Amino acid sequence: MMSLLDPGGGDLYDPFCHSGEIFGYFKREILSESGDAFNYVLAVDRYVESRDVTQTLLKIANLDTRAEVTIEDALTTRHDIAGRFDYVFTNPPFNDKNVHWLSIAPSLKPFGDSTNSNIAWVQHIYASLKPTGRAAFLMVSSLAKSNEQILRELVRVGAVEAIVDLGQD
C-alpha cells in the first residue's frame, strides 16, 4: 500500500502503529533512499510495550533520527496534527470499541460524528493530511460497502482516489 503512493518525502504519520508494523515494511516497499527525504515521522500507539519494537523498526527503516514515538490515543489527544502531514500509512483497529466521539477535536472530524467507529479513523487520517497529502490505510471491507454519509462526502470532495478490496481468498 505504501508503494502505491510513491512517497517522495516530507512528513509521515502513523496514528496507530501496532508496534511499528508499517515501518517494518517501509524499507522493503519504499526505496531506501527515499527514507532520507522524510523530515519528520510520528508513530502513535496506545500501548507502552510497543515503543521499543517501533523504535527498532524505525531504525531499520533509517527513519529513527527524524521520528517521534508517542504512547497515547491519537483520536483524542493529538489535536496538533490537523493538516500537518504529507503521508499517512496506518492499519487502525477495526470496529474500535474505544472511540469516544465527544473527546475527538472538531478539526479531526470535519464531517461530524457517526455511529461507525471506523469513520473516526478515516476522518482522523483525512484531517491530518496537508491539502496535497496522501494516505493509504487498511480498513475492514464492510466500511466501503456501507451507506455511510461521511464516506459519500469524502468521495464528493475528491478525497478518495481508490478503494482496493482484496477479497476473501
One Martini backbone bead per residue (centre of mass of N, CA, C, O) as a GRO file, in nm:
protein
  169
    1MET     BB    1   0.054   0.064  -0.016
    2MET     BB    2   0.298   0.254  -0.021
    3SER     BB    3   0.384   0.230  -0.326
    4LEU     BB    4   0.127   0.364  -0.447
    5LEU     BB    5   0.223   0.663  -0.351
    6ASP     BB    6   0.514   0.741  -0.389
    7PRO     BB    7   0.704   0.861  -0.180
    8GLY     BB    8   0.915   1.179  -0.150
    9GLY     BB    9   0.847   1.293   0.128
   10GLY     BB   10   0.842   1.455   0.440
   11ASP     BB   11   0.560   1.385   0.633
   12LEU     BB   12   0.495   1.114   0.869
   13TYR     BB   13   0.202   0.902   0.961
   14ASP     BB   14   0.103   0.687   1.253
   15PRO     BB   15  -0.183   0.653   1.463
   16PHE     BB   16  -0.152   0.309   1.461
   17CYS     BB   17   0.141   0.114   1.486
   18HIS     BB   18   0.169  -0.172   1.594
   19SER     BB   19   0.477  -0.186   1.658
   20GLY     BB   20   0.562  -0.081   1.358
   21GLU     BB   21   0.458  -0.248   1.107
   22ILE     BB   22   0.489  -0.049   0.870
   23PHE     BB   23   0.800   0.002   0.912
   24GLY     BB   24   0.883  -0.293   0.843
   25TYR     BB   25   0.807  -0.234   0.522
   26PHE     BB   26   0.942   0.025   0.419
   27LYS     BB   27   1.220  -0.062   0.302
   28ARG     BB   28   1.098  -0.262   0.093
   29GLU     BB   29   0.870  -0.070  -0.047
   30ILE     BB   30   1.072   0.160  -0.021
   31LEU     BB   31   1.308   0.334  -0.113
   32SER     BB   32   1.574   0.385   0.083
   33GLU     BB   33   1.637   0.686  -0.009
   34SER     BB   34   1.350   0.811   0.070
   35GLY     BB   35   1.389   0.817   0.380
   36ASP     BB   36   1.574   1.077   0.374
   37ALA     BB   37   1.322   1.275   0.288
   38PHE     BB   38   1.224   1.264   0.572
   39ASN     BB   39   1.162   1.493   0.828
   40TYR     BB   40   0.904   1.348   0.972
   41VAL     BB   41   0.798   1.111   1.234
   42LEU     BB   42   0.481   0.974   1.346
   43ALA     BB   43   0.427   0.743   1.617
   44VAL     BB   44   0.126   0.582   1.733
   45ASP     BB   45   0.031   0.437   2.053
   46ARG     BB   46  -0.144   0.277   2.325
   47TYR     BB   47   0.119   0.090   2.385
   48VAL     BB   48   0.408   0.078   2.564
   49GLU     BB   49   0.527  -0.206   2.462
   50SER     BB   50   0.578  -0.086   2.153
   51ARG     BB   51   0.814   0.117   2.148
   52ASP     BB   52   1.076  -0.056   2.097
   53VAL     BB   53   0.987  -0.183   1.832
   54THR     BB   54   0.937   0.074   1.677
   55GLN     BB   55   1.225   0.192   1.703
   56THR     BB   56   1.363  -0.041   1.555
   57LEU     BB   57   1.208  -0.016   1.283
   58LEU     BB   58   1.299   0.277   1.229
   59LYS     BB   59   1.597   0.209   1.212
   60ILE     BB   60   1.583   0.010   0.974
   61ALA     BB   61   1.436   0.251   0.795
   62ASN     BB   62   1.593   0.524   0.849
   63LEU     BB   63   1.388   0.708   1.073
   64ASP     BB   64   1.486   0.766   1.375
   65THR     BB   65   1.606   1.072   1.363
   66ARG     BB   66   1.288   1.174   1.271
   67ALA     BB   67   1.143   1.043   1.526
   68GLU     BB   68   0.824   0.992   1.695
   69VAL     BB   69   0.719   0.820   1.992
   70THR     BB   70   0.387   0.764   2.105
   71ILE     BB   71   0.171   0.724   2.399
   72GLU     BB   72  -0.161   0.715   2.274
   73ASP     BB   73  -0.463   0.864   2.166
   74ALA     BB   74  -0.502   0.997   1.862
   75LEU     BB   75  -0.805   1.081   1.862
   76THR     BB   76  -0.786   1.257   2.159
   77THR     BB   77  -0.467   1.396   2.173
   78ARG     BB   78  -0.406   1.489   1.858
   79HIS     BB   79  -0.458   1.828   1.790
   80ASP     BB   80  -0.175   1.904   1.612
   81ILE     BB   81  -0.232   1.744   1.311
   82ALA     BB   82  -0.383   1.926   1.143
   83GLY     BB   83  -0.252   1.955   0.827
   84ARG     BB   84   0.065   1.819   0.853
   85PHE     BB   85   0.070   1.577   0.637
   86ASP     BB   86   0.183   1.398   0.353
   87TYR     BB   87   0.167   1.111   0.511
   88VAL     BB   88  -0.043   0.812   0.555
   89PHE     BB   89   0.024   0.513   0.743
   90THR     BB   90  -0.219   0.248   0.826
   91ASN     BB   91  -0.369   0.015   1.091
   92PRO     BB   92  -0.646   0.035   1.217
   93PRO     BB   93  -0.886  -0.044   1.422
   94PHE     BB   94  -1.146  -0.247   1.406
   95ASN     BB   95  -1.413  -0.168   1.561
   96ASP     BB   96  -1.359   0.044   1.780
   97LYS     BB   97  -1.440   0.063   2.131
   98ASN     BB   98  -1.256   0.349   2.197
   99VAL     BB   99  -1.460   0.554   2.081
  100HIS     BB  100  -1.482   0.914   2.164
  101TRP     BB  101  -1.638   1.157   2.010
  102LEU     BB  102  -1.630   1.396   2.228
  103SER     BB  103  -1.292   1.380   2.234
  104ILE     BB  104  -1.289   1.484   1.950
  105ALA     BB  105  -1.174   1.703   1.753
  106PRO     BB  106  -1.323   1.888   1.511
  107SER     BB  107  -1.063   1.889   1.318
  108LEU     BB  108  -1.084   1.545   1.319
  109LYS     BB  109  -1.416   1.583   1.227
  110PRO     BB  110  -1.530   1.741   0.951
  111PHE     BB  111  -1.810   1.541   0.918
  112GLY     BB  112  -1.852   1.432   1.197
  113ASP     BB  113  -2.048   1.209   1.334
  114SER     BB  114  -2.085   0.854   1.425
  115THR     BB  115  -2.162   0.502   1.464
  116ASN     BB  116  -1.881   0.453   1.320
  117SER     BB  117  -1.560   0.396   1.420
  118ASN     BB  118  -1.408   0.394   1.144
  119ILE     BB  119  -1.469   0.695   1.078
  120ALA     BB  120  -1.275   0.822   1.278
  121TRP     BB  121  -1.018   0.727   1.130
  122VAL     BB  122  -1.071   0.845   0.852
  123GLN     BB  123  -1.088   1.141   0.947
  124HIS     BB  124  -0.813   1.159   1.081
  125ILE     BB  125  -0.653   1.109   0.831
  126TYR     BB  126  -0.766   1.337   0.657
  127ALA     BB  127  -0.707   1.577   0.865
  128SER     BB  128  -0.380   1.526   0.874
  129LEU     BB  129  -0.363   1.636   0.596
  130LYS     BB  130  -0.255   1.794   0.358
  131PRO     BB  131  -0.385   1.910   0.070
  132THR     BB  132  -0.150   1.713  -0.081
  133GLY     BB  133  -0.203   1.466   0.064
  134ARG     BB  134  -0.149   1.109   0.144
  135ALA     BB  135  -0.322   0.786   0.178
  136ALA     BB  136  -0.278   0.459   0.344
  137PHE     BB  137  -0.518   0.200   0.441
  138LEU     BB  138  -0.654  -0.026   0.655
  139MET     BB  139  -0.983  -0.180   0.612
  140VAL     BB  140  -1.275  -0.282   0.646
  141SER     BB  141  -1.482  -0.375   0.381
  142SER     BB  142  -1.763  -0.285   0.495
  143LEU     BB  143  -1.720   0.020   0.478
  144ALA     BB  144  -1.733   0.054   0.162
  145LYS     BB  145  -2.041  -0.081   0.173
  146SER     BB  146  -2.157   0.137   0.309
  147ASN     BB  147  -2.405   0.409   0.396
  148GLU     BB  148  -2.205   0.642   0.458
  149GLN     BB  149  -2.208   0.978   0.452
  150ILE     BB  150  -1.906   1.044   0.494
  151LEU     BB  151  -1.805   0.884   0.251
  152ARG     BB  152  -1.961   1.043   0.039
  153GLU     BB  153  -1.818   1.310   0.107
  154LEU     BB  154  -1.528   1.221   0.038
  155VAL     BB  155  -1.594   1.172  -0.257
  156ARG     BB  156  -1.710   1.454  -0.331
  157VAL     BB  157  -1.422   1.606  -0.249
  158GLY     BB  158  -1.184   1.402  -0.359
  159ALA     BB  159  -1.042   1.200  -0.128
  160VAL     BB  160  -1.094   0.950  -0.321
  161GLU     BB  161  -0.911   0.733  -0.535
  162ALA     BB  162  -0.914   0.439  -0.383
  163ILE     BB  163  -1.041   0.097  -0.362
  164VAL     BB  164  -0.915  -0.202  -0.214
  165ASP     BB  165  -1.022  -0.538  -0.269
  166LEU     BB  166  -0.901  -0.861  -0.175
  167GLY     BB  167  -1.091  -1.037  -0.052
  168GLN     BB  168  -1.116  -1.374   0.085
  169ASP     BB  169  -0.837  -1.520  -0.045
   0.00000   0.00000   0.00000
